[in-house]
Coordinates of N, CA, C and O in Angstrom, one line a residue:
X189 N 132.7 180.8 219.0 CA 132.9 179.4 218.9 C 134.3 179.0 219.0 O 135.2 179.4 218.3
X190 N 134.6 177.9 220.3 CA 136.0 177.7 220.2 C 136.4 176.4 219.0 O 135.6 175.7 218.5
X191 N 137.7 176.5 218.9 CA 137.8 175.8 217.6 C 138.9 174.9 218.2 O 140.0 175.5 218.0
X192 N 139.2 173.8 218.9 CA 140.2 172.9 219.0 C 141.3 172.3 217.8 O 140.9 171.6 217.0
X193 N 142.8 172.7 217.8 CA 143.7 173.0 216.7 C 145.1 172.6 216.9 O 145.9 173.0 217.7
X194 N 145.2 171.9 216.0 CA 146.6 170.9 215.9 C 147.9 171.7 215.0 O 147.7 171.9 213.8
X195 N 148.8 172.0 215.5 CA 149.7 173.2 214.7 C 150.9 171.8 214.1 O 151.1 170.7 214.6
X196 N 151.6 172.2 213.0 CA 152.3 171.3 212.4 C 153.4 172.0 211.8 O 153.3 172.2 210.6
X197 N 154.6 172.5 212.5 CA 155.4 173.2 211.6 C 156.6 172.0 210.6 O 157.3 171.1 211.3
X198 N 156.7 172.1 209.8 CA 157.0 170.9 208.7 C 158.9 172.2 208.6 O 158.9 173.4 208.1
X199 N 160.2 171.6 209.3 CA 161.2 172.4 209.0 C 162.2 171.3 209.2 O 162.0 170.1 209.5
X200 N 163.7 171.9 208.9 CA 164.3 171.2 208.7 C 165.6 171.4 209.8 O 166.4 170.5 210.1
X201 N 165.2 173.4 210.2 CA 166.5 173.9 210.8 C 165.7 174.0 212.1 O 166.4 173.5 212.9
X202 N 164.4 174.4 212.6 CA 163.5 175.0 213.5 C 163.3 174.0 214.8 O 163.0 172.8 214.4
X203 N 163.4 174.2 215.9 CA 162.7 173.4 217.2 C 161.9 174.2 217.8 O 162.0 175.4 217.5
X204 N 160.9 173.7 218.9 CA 160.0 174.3 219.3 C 160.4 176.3 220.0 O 160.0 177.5 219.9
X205 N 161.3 175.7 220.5 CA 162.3 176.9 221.0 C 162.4 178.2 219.9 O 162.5 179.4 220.2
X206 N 162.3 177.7 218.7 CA 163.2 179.0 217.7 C 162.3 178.7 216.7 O 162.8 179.0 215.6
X207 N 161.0 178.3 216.7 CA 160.3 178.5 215.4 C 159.0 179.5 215.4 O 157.9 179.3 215.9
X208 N 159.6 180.7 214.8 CA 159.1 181.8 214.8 C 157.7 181.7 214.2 O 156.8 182.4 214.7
X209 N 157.3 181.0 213.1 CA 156.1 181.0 212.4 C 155.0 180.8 213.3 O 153.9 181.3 213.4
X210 N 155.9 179.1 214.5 CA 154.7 178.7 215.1 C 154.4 179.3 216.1 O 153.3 179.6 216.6
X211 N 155.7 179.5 216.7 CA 154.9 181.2 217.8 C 153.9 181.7 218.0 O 153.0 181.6 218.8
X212 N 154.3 182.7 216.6 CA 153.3 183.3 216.5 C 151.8 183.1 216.4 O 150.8 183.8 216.7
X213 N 152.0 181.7 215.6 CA 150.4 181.4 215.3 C 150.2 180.3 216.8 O 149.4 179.4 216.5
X214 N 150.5 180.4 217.7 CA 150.2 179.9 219.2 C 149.8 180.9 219.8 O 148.7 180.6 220.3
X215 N 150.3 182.3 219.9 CA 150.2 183.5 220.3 C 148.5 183.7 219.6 O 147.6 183.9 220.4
X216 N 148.4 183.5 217.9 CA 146.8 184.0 217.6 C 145.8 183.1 217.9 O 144.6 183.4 218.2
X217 N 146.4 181.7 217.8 CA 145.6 181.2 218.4 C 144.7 181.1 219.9 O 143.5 180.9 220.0
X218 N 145.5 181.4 220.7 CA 145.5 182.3 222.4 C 144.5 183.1 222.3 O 143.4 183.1 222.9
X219 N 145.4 184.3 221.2 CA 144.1 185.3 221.2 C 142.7 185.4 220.7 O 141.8 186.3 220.7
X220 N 142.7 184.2 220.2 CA 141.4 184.3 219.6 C 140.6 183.6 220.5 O 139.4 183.5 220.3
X221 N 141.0 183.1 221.3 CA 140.3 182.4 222.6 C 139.6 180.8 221.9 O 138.5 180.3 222.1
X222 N 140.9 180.3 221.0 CA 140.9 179.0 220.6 C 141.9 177.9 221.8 O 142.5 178.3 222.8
X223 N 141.8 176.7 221.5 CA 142.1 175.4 222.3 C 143.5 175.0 221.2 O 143.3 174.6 220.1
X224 N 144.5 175.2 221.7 CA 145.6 174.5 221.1 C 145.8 172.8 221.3 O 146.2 172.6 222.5
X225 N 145.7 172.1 220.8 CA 145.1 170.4 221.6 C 146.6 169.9 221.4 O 147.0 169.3 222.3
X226 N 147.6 170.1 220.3 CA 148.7 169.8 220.0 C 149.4 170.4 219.3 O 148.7 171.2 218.6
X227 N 151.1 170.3 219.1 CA 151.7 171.3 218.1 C 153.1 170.1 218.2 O 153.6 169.5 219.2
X228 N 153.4 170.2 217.1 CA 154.8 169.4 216.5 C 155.5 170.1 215.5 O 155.0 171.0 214.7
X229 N 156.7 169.5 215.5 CA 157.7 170.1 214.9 C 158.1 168.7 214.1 O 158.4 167.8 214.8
X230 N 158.3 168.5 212.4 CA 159.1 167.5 212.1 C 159.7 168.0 211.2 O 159.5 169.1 210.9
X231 N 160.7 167.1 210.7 CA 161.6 167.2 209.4 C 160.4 167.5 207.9 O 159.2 167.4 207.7
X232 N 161.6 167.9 207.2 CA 160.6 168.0 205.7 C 161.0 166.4 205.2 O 161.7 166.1 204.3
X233 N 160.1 165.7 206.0 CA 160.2 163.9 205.4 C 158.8 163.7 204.8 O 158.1 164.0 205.8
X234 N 158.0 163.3 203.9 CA 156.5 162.8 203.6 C 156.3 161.9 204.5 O 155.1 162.2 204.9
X235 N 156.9 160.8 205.3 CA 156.4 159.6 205.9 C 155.8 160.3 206.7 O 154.6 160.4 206.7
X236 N 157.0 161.0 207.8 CA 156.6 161.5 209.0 C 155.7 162.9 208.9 O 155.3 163.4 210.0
X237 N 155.3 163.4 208.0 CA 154.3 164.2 207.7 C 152.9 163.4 208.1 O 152.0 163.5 209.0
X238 N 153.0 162.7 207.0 CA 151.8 161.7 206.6 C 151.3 160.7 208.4 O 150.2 160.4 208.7
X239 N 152.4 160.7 208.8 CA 152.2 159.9 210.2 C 151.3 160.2 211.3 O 150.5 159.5 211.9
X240 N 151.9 162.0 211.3 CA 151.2 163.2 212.3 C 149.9 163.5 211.8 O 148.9 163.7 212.6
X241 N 149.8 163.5 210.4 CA 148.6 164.4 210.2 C 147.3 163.1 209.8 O 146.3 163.5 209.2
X242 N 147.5 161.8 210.2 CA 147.1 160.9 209.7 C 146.3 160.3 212.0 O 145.2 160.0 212.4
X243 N 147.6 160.5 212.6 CA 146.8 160.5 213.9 C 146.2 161.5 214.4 O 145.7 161.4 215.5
X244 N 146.3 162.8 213.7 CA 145.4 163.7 214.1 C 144.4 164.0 213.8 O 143.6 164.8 214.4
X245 N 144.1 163.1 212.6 CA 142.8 162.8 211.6 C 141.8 161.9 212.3 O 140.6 161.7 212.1
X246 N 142.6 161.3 213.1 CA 141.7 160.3 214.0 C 141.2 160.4 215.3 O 140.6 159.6 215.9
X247 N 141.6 161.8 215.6 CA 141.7 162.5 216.9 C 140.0 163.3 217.2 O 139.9 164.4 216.7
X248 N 139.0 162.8 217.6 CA 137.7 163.6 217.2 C 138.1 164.6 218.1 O 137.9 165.7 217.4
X249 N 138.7 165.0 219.5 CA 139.1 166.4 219.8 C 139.5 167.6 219.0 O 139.4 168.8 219.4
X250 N 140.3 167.2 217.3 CA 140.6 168.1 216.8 C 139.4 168.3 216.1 O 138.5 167.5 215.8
X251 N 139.4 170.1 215.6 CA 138.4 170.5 214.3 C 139.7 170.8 213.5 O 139.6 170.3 212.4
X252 N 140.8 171.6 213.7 CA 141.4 172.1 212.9 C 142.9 171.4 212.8 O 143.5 171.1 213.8
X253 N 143.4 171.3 211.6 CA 145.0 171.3 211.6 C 145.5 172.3 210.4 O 145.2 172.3 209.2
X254 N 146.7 173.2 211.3 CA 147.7 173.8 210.3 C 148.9 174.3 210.4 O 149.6 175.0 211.1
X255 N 149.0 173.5 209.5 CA 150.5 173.6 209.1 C 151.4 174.9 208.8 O 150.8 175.9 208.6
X256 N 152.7 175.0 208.7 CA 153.9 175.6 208.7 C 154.7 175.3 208.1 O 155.8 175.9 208.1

């Protein structure tokens, strides 16, 4: 079963370029022969947490979101 999945790395120092956590979980995601639908990178701010994970809640394409 594929699983359509929204990645959220929450950092302060990291851009898409150099954030090793989300890499890799892009990479397992791949391998698991899942749908990556989106992936973001923000500050460690609550608003803009709450912002992303609040339009991806409304997204019926996604089943999954996780965070970093």
């Amino acid at each position: 079963m594929k699983v359509n999945i929204a990645l959220l790395t929450v950092t302060d120092t990291r851009t898409i370029d150099n954030d090793k956590s989300g890499g890799i979980l892009v990479n397992k995601i791949k391998e698991a022969d899942h749908n990556l639908i989106d992936r973001k990178i923000c500050k460690d701010n609550k608003k803009d947490i709450i912002i992303i994970l609040n339009g991806w809640l409304k997204n019926e394409k996604i089943d999954v979101i996780i965070t970093t």
